[in-house]
Short mmCIF file of C-alpha atoms and ligand atoms in Angstrom, two decimals:
data_model
loop_
_atom_site.label_atom_id
_atom_site.label_comp_id
_atom_site.label_asym_id
_atom_site.label_seq_id
_atom_site.Cartn_x
_atom_site.Cartn_y
_atom_site.Cartn_z
CA MET O 23 65.19 210.44 -9.94
CA THR O 24 63.34 213.32 -11.68
CA GLU O 25 65.68 215.72 -13.39
CA ALA O 26 65.98 219.09 -11.76
CA VAL O 27 64.61 222.08 -13.78
CA LEU O 28 67.50 224.20 -12.60
CA GLU O 29 70.70 223.20 -10.91
CA LEU O 30 73.52 225.58 -10.15
CA ARG O 31 76.86 224.11 -9.27
CA ASP O 32 79.54 226.27 -7.75
CA LEU O 33 78.40 229.31 -9.66
CA HIS O 34 80.82 232.28 -9.68
CA VAL O 35 80.03 235.68 -11.31
CA THR O 36 82.40 238.56 -11.34
CA TYR O 37 81.91 242.04 -12.75
CA ARG O 38 84.61 244.66 -13.27
CA ALA O 39 83.99 248.23 -12.30
CA ALA O 40 86.39 251.14 -12.05
CA GLY O 41 89.35 248.81 -12.71
CA VAL O 42 88.59 246.38 -9.87
CA ASP O 43 86.90 242.97 -9.84
CA VAL O 44 83.51 242.81 -8.19
CA PRO O 45 82.89 239.17 -7.05
CA ALA O 46 79.06 239.28 -6.98
CA VAL O 47 78.33 235.56 -6.74
CA ARG O 48 80.97 233.37 -5.03
CA GLY O 49 80.20 229.67 -5.26
CA VAL O 50 76.45 229.06 -5.20
CA ASP O 51 74.83 225.70 -5.36
CA LEU O 52 71.11 225.45 -5.83
CA THR O 53 68.52 222.99 -7.08
CA ILE O 54 64.91 223.49 -8.13
CA GLY O 55 62.90 220.46 -9.10
CA PRO O 56 59.81 220.34 -11.44
CA ARG O 57 56.92 222.29 -9.88
CA ASP O 58 59.18 223.28 -7.06
CA THR O 59 59.33 226.71 -5.52
CA LEU O 60 62.49 228.26 -4.06
CA GLY O 61 62.62 231.73 -2.55
CA LEU O 62 65.90 233.63 -2.63
CA ALA O 63 66.31 236.43 -0.08
CA GLY O 64 68.98 238.75 1.09
CA GLU O 65 69.87 242.44 1.36
CA SER O 66 70.50 244.73 -1.54
CA GLY O 67 73.70 243.87 -3.44
CA CYS O 68 74.10 240.28 -2.20
CA GLY O 69 73.86 238.89 -5.70
CA LYS O 70 70.24 237.77 -6.20
CA SER O 71 69.66 239.44 -9.58
CA THR O 72 73.07 238.31 -10.76
CA ILE O 73 72.00 234.71 -10.24
CA ALA O 74 68.76 235.32 -12.15
CA GLY O 75 70.66 236.98 -15.02
CA ALA O 76 73.26 234.22 -15.10
CA VAL O 77 70.58 231.50 -15.60
CA LEU O 78 69.35 233.18 -18.78
CA ARG O 79 72.80 234.35 -19.82
CA LEU O 80 71.66 237.88 -19.57
CA LEU O 81 74.83 239.37 -18.00
CA PRO O 82 76.64 241.20 -20.78
CA ARG O 83 78.70 243.10 -18.23
CA ALA O 84 80.00 240.13 -16.33
CA THR O 85 83.65 239.39 -16.92
CA ARG O 86 83.66 235.91 -15.39
CA VAL O 87 80.81 233.38 -15.17
CA GLU O 88 82.02 229.98 -14.06
CA GLY O 89 80.58 226.78 -12.64
CA GLU O 90 77.59 224.93 -14.11
CA ILE O 91 74.10 226.23 -14.81
CA LEU O 92 71.99 223.14 -15.71
CA LEU O 93 68.60 223.96 -17.16
CA GLU O 94 66.71 220.68 -17.61
CA GLY O 95 70.17 219.04 -17.62
CA GLN O 96 71.70 221.31 -20.22
CA ASP O 97 74.63 223.50 -19.17
CA VAL O 98 73.68 226.98 -20.52
CA LEU O 99 77.28 228.07 -20.07
CA LYS O 100 78.30 225.62 -22.74
CA LEU O 101 75.62 226.51 -25.31
CA ARG O 102 76.27 228.43 -28.51
CA PRO O 103 74.64 231.89 -28.55
CA GLY O 104 71.92 230.76 -31.04
CA LYS O 105 71.03 227.89 -28.77
CA VAL O 106 70.87 230.15 -25.73
CA ARG O 107 68.18 232.21 -27.40
CA ALA O 108 66.14 229.00 -28.01
CA VAL O 109 66.45 227.95 -24.39
CA ARG O 110 65.69 231.42 -23.01
CA TRP O 111 61.97 231.95 -22.56
CA THR O 112 61.09 228.39 -23.64
CA THR O 113 62.82 226.66 -20.68
CA ALA O 114 63.28 229.54 -18.30
CA ALA O 115 61.63 232.98 -18.39
CA ILE O 116 62.12 235.96 -16.12
CA VAL O 117 60.03 238.79 -14.84
CA PHE O 118 62.65 241.44 -14.34
CA GLN O 119 63.15 243.63 -11.27
CA GLY O 120 61.79 247.06 -11.89
CA ALA O 121 60.34 246.16 -15.24
CA LEU O 122 57.01 247.92 -14.87
CA HIS O 123 58.05 250.46 -17.44
CA SER O 124 59.59 248.04 -19.84
CA LEU O 125 56.45 247.48 -21.87
CA ASN O 126 56.40 249.36 -25.20
CA PRO O 127 54.19 252.38 -24.56
CA VAL O 128 52.92 252.66 -28.12
CA GLN O 129 51.97 249.01 -28.74
CA ARG O 130 48.82 247.27 -27.41
CA VAL O 131 49.69 244.82 -24.65
CA GLY O 132 48.08 241.94 -26.54
CA ASP O 133 50.34 242.60 -29.58
CA GLN O 134 53.36 242.58 -27.35
CA ILE O 135 52.41 239.11 -25.99
CA ALA O 136 51.49 237.89 -29.53
CA GLU O 137 55.00 238.93 -30.71
CA ALA O 138 56.58 236.91 -27.92
CA ILE O 139 54.52 233.86 -28.90
CA GLU O 140 55.25 234.21 -32.58
CA THR O 141 58.97 234.70 -32.13
CA HIS O 142 59.22 231.21 -30.73
CA ALA O 143 56.44 229.41 -32.59
CA ARG O 144 56.41 230.67 -36.13
CA THR O 145 53.81 228.16 -37.32
CA ARG O 146 50.87 229.51 -35.34
CA SER O 147 48.03 231.18 -37.19
CA ARG O 148 47.00 234.70 -36.21
CA ARG O 149 43.72 233.33 -34.80
CA THR O 150 45.37 230.74 -32.59
CA THR O 151 47.81 233.42 -31.40
CA THR O 152 44.99 235.84 -30.47
CA ALA O 153 43.19 233.08 -28.59
CA ARG O 154 46.38 232.20 -26.77
CA VAL O 155 46.96 235.91 -25.82
CA GLY O 156 43.48 235.98 -24.33
CA GLU O 157 44.15 232.73 -22.41
CA LEU O 158 47.41 234.07 -21.05
CA LEU O 159 45.80 237.33 -19.84
CA GLU O 160 42.97 235.40 -18.16
CA ARG O 161 45.51 233.17 -16.51
CA VAL O 162 47.02 236.12 -14.77
CA GLY O 163 43.63 237.49 -13.83
CA LEU O 164 42.97 240.06 -16.59
CA PRO O 165 39.92 239.86 -18.94
CA ALA O 166 41.01 238.89 -22.48
CA ARG O 167 39.48 242.02 -23.92
CA ARG O 168 42.17 244.13 -22.21
CA ARG O 169 44.62 242.92 -24.85
CA ARG O 170 43.55 245.91 -26.95
CA GLU O 171 44.74 248.36 -24.30
CA TYR O 172 48.03 250.34 -24.17
CA PRO O 173 50.27 250.08 -21.09
CA HIS O 174 49.31 253.53 -19.86
CA GLN O 175 45.64 252.36 -19.54
CA LEU O 176 46.72 249.75 -16.99
CA SER O 177 47.55 250.14 -13.30
CA GLY O 178 50.98 249.04 -11.89
CA GLY O 179 49.60 245.73 -10.74
CA GLN O 180 47.90 245.12 -14.07
CA ARG O 181 51.08 245.91 -15.88
CA GLN O 182 52.96 243.49 -13.68
CA ARG O 183 50.38 240.84 -14.66
CA VAL O 184 50.98 241.55 -18.36
CA LEU O 185 54.69 241.05 -17.75
CA ILE O 186 54.03 237.73 -16.08
CA ALA O 187 51.80 236.76 -19.05
CA LEU O 188 54.66 237.72 -21.42
CA ALA O 189 57.07 235.51 -19.47
CA LEU O 190 54.62 232.64 -19.77
CA ALA O 191 54.15 233.09 -23.53
CA CYS O 192 56.53 230.25 -24.43
CA GLU O 193 55.38 227.87 -21.69
CA PRO O 194 58.64 227.81 -19.77
CA ALA O 195 59.33 225.12 -17.20
CA LEU O 196 60.87 227.66 -14.85
CA LEU O 197 59.78 231.17 -14.01
CA ILE O 198 62.18 233.51 -12.34
CA ALA O 199 60.39 236.42 -10.59
CA ASP O 200 62.87 239.02 -9.48
CA GLU O 201 61.22 241.31 -6.87
CA PRO O 202 57.94 241.16 -8.81
CA THR O 203 55.94 242.97 -6.15
CA THR O 204 58.40 245.45 -4.69
CA ALA O 205 57.17 248.50 -6.61
CA LEU O 206 53.47 247.77 -5.84
CA ASP O 207 51.40 248.74 -2.89
CA VAL O 208 50.50 246.06 -0.23
CA MET O 209 47.06 245.11 -1.56
CA VAL O 210 48.26 244.83 -5.19
CA GLN O 211 51.31 242.96 -4.01
CA ALA O 212 49.02 240.30 -2.51
CA GLN O 213 47.08 240.02 -5.71
CA VAL O 214 50.20 239.58 -7.83
CA LEU O 215 51.53 236.97 -5.38
CA SER O 216 48.33 234.99 -5.52
CA VAL O 217 48.54 234.99 -9.34
CA LEU O 218 52.05 233.54 -9.07
CA GLU O 219 50.93 230.97 -6.55
CA ASP O 220 47.99 229.87 -8.70
CA LEU O 221 50.22 229.63 -11.80
CA GLN O 222 52.76 227.55 -9.96
CA ARG O 223 49.99 225.19 -8.75
CA ASP O 224 47.85 224.95 -11.85
CA ALA O 225 50.39 225.35 -14.64
CA GLY O 226 53.02 223.22 -12.96
CA LEU O 227 55.71 225.81 -13.11
CA ALA O 228 58.90 225.73 -11.14
CA LEU O 229 59.42 229.09 -9.49
CA LEU O 230 62.55 230.96 -8.36
CA PHE O 231 61.14 233.82 -6.36
CA ILE O 232 63.56 236.64 -5.49
CA THR O 233 62.85 239.25 -2.85
CA HIS O 234 64.34 240.89 0.15
CA ASP O 235 61.11 240.26 2.10
CA LEU O 236 61.44 236.89 3.83
CA SER O 237 57.79 236.93 4.98
CA VAL O 238 56.50 236.95 1.43
CA LEU O 239 58.60 233.89 0.67
CA ARG O 240 57.51 231.97 3.76
CA SER O 241 54.00 231.61 2.44
CA SER O 242 54.78 231.41 -1.27
CA CYS O 243 57.75 229.02 -1.46
CA ARG O 244 58.47 225.49 -0.39
CA ARG O 245 62.15 226.15 0.22
CA LEU O 246 64.01 229.24 1.23
CA ALA O 247 67.66 230.29 0.61
CA VAL O 248 69.21 233.30 2.31
CA MET O 249 72.14 235.00 0.60
CA TYR O 250 74.87 237.15 2.06
CA ALA O 251 77.80 238.65 0.21
CA GLY O 252 77.42 236.43 -2.88
CA ARG O 253 76.85 233.15 -1.11
CA ILE O 254 73.98 231.15 0.28
CA VAL O 255 74.31 231.16 4.05
CA GLU O 256 71.17 229.22 4.96
CA GLU O 257 68.82 226.92 3.04
CA GLY O 258 65.89 224.78 4.06
CA PRO O 259 62.10 224.32 4.19
CA SER O 260 60.56 227.82 4.27
CA GLY O 261 58.68 227.44 7.56
CA ALA O 262 61.72 226.14 9.34
CA VAL O 263 64.08 228.78 8.03
CA PHE O 264 61.64 231.61 8.67
CA ASP O 265 60.46 230.42 12.05
CA GLU O 266 63.75 229.03 13.36
CA PRO O 267 66.60 230.45 11.38
CA ARG O 268 70.00 228.92 12.22
CA HIS O 269 72.35 231.47 10.71
CA PRO O 270 72.49 234.73 12.66
CA TYR O 271 72.01 236.72 9.46
CA ALA O 272 68.93 234.76 8.55
CA ARG O 273 67.67 235.33 12.08
CA ALA O 274 68.13 239.08 11.72
CA LEU O 275 66.38 239.10 8.33
CA ALA O 276 63.48 237.02 9.59
CA SER O 277 62.92 239.18 12.59
CA ALA O 278 62.87 242.35 10.48
CA PHE O 279 59.50 241.43 8.95
CA PRO O 280 56.09 240.67 10.44
CA THR O 281 54.56 237.19 10.02
CA ILE O 282 51.94 237.14 7.28
CA GLY O 283 48.55 236.25 8.67
CA ASP O 284 49.39 237.43 12.17
CA PRO O 285 47.78 240.75 12.60
CA ALA O 286 49.26 241.20 16.05
CA SER O 287 52.84 241.00 14.76
CA ARG O 288 54.67 244.24 14.19
CA TYR O 289 57.79 245.16 12.31
CA ARG O 290 60.45 244.40 14.82
CA PRO O 291 63.91 245.86 14.77
CA SER O 292 66.32 243.30 13.46
CA GLY O 293 69.15 244.38 15.77
CA LEU O 294 71.45 244.32 12.81
CA ALA O 295 74.00 247.05 12.76
CA GLY O 296 75.90 248.30 9.75
CA ASP O 297 75.62 247.81 6.03
CA PRO O 298 76.19 244.80 3.75
CA PRO O 299 79.89 244.50 2.85
CA ASP O 300 81.40 246.01 -0.26
CA PRO O 301 82.10 243.00 -2.54
CA THR O 302 85.45 244.51 -3.54
CA ALA O 303 86.60 244.62 0.10
CA LEU O 304 85.06 241.64 1.85
CA PRO O 305 85.87 241.06 5.47
CA THR O 306 88.22 238.15 6.17
CA GLY O 307 86.86 234.86 7.50
CA CYS O 308 83.05 234.83 7.73
CA PRO O 309 81.92 237.91 5.74
CA PHE O 310 79.13 238.43 8.23
CA HIS O 311 81.38 238.56 11.28
CA PRO O 312 81.66 242.43 11.61
CA ARG O 313 77.88 242.64 11.99
CA CYS O 314 77.27 239.35 13.82
CA PRO O 315 75.65 239.55 17.27
CA VAL O 316 77.12 236.12 18.15
CA VAL O 317 80.59 236.53 16.67
CA VAL O 318 83.33 234.40 18.24
CA ASP O 319 86.26 236.74 18.30
CA ASP O 320 89.10 234.32 17.91
CA VAL O 321 87.36 232.19 15.27
CA CYS O 322 85.06 234.04 12.87
CA PRO O 323 87.45 236.70 11.54
CA SER O 324 89.70 233.91 10.23
CA LEU O 325 87.32 230.99 9.53
CA ASP O 326 85.20 231.09 6.37
CA VAL O 327 82.63 228.42 7.22
CA ARG O 328 80.73 226.87 4.23
CA LEU O 329 77.26 225.39 4.34
CA ARG O 330 76.96 222.48 6.75
CA PRO O 331 74.00 220.27 7.85
CA ALA O 332 71.71 222.20 10.17
CA GLY O 333 68.80 219.81 10.75
CA PRO O 334 66.42 217.88 8.45
CA ALA O 335 66.97 219.04 4.85
CA ARG O 336 68.63 222.19 6.15
CA GLU O 337 72.06 223.71 5.80
CA ALA O 338 73.63 226.85 7.31
CA ALA O 339 77.09 228.42 7.09
CA CYS O 340 77.99 229.31 10.67
CA VAL O 341 80.46 228.10 13.23
CA HIS O 342 77.60 227.85 15.73
CA VAL O 343 75.86 225.27 13.56
CA GLY O 344 77.31 221.89 14.41
CA GLY O 345 75.62 219.16 12.38
CA ASP O 346 72.69 216.75 12.23
CA ASP O 347 72.16 216.57 15.91
CA ASP O 348 72.03 220.30 16.00
CA GLY O 349 68.76 220.77 14.15
N1 ATP I 12 77.15 245.72 -14.23
C1 ATP I 12 77.76 245.68 -13.09
N2 ATP I 12 79.04 246.13 -12.93
C2 ATP I 12 79.64 246.15 -11.69
N3 ATP I 12 79.09 245.63 -10.57
C3 ATP I 12 77.79 245.19 -10.68
C4 ATP I 12 77.14 245.19 -11.92
N4 ATP I 12 75.90 244.63 -11.67
C5 ATP I 12 75.85 244.37 -10.31
N5 ATP I 12 77.02 244.67 -9.74
C6 ATP I 12 77.40 244.48 -8.32
O1 ATP I 12 77.19 243.09 -8.00
C7 ATP I 12 76.69 242.93 -6.72
C8 ATP I 12 75.35 242.11 -6.75
O2 ATP I 12 74.36 242.85 -7.51
P1 ATP I 12 72.91 242.29 -7.73
O3 ATP I 12 72.19 243.21 -8.62
O4 ATP I 12 73.00 240.91 -8.17
O5 ATP I 12 72.29 242.36 -6.22
P2 ATP I 12 70.83 242.10 -5.69
O6 ATP I 12 70.92 241.13 -4.56
O7 ATP I 12 69.91 241.75 -6.83
O8 ATP I 12 70.42 243.49 -5.10
P3 ATP I 12 69.02 244.28 -5.02
O9 ATP I 12 68.24 243.71 -3.85
O10 ATP I 12 69.40 245.71 -4.80
O11 ATP I 12 68.29 244.10 -6.34
C9 ATP I 12 76.45 244.36 -6.13
O12 ATP I 12 77.55 244.64 -5.34
C10 ATP I 12 76.45 245.18 -7.41
O13 ATP I 12 76.94 246.46 -7.12
MG1 MG I 13 68.31 242.66 -7.62
#
């Protein structure tokens, strides 16, 4: 069996704010194979970025990170800090949420990429590095000559491409893209998405793609995981999860967005009342039950159902999902 690029086993992450524990991720299992693409979706605050940060051990504020985070078989939670730095960017790299302004404004973009390359491969000559910078820029659809420009000379979409090139500088096996298109307009979003799709296909990257927009994930990812209140509540092949979601929350999320490629489709109301729960005061039983349109009153408020089989290669955490014959 081929080794997974990333495997999370029973991951728990807790923060502490204003004297109370904030359980942001509460037992997540997840596997991404080589060249695989997994989309992670869910409303604001459900724990998506926390998972991304945990994989690269970039959560200085977390008070508890438990479980296993296996990157190419190595548990990053067991690595010494020096070793973590070596793994970060070379095995897994991240394009951060809201990072469009994180480029150094007074340094040419090419020099910023060159620095990233040189930090991890000290033996390269300046000439090889410059060639590699040009290659990386071209790979994300920017002409090599733009390496001489400063961030303010680039548009938002172009800056996002530079950030992707930066993440690729050390040839990681896994790229985590956390809402890489959210701040961009629709046309530019589509261009950045196609860059990510090409990279995944041509460079053989594994991709963990995070967004709240399920319709983006349907076309870009092979598998789809939907999170709610710190847990995955549904996982399976993208088309199946998007077109026929089994968990009522996934259903609400899928119906909130139009289908890409279907000009007749409109944004439909999701029929979902209320806000996502406060992680410090989670509802009893199934955390989705107060908002659930198909809640079973004498069951769901007391029964916290975990993921169960929901059809071929699918799982969902709902009392209405019965098992293999149910898919
Ligand atoms: N440093 C922190 N201290 C305390 N609580 C935090 C901290 N960072 C995140 N949280 C809380 O952890 C939960 C998960 O946050 P996270 O950023 O992972 O969500 P998200 O799914 O990425 O949301 P969004 O879609 O808004 O980016 C939220 O309730 C958030 O308020
Ligand atoms: Mg986030």
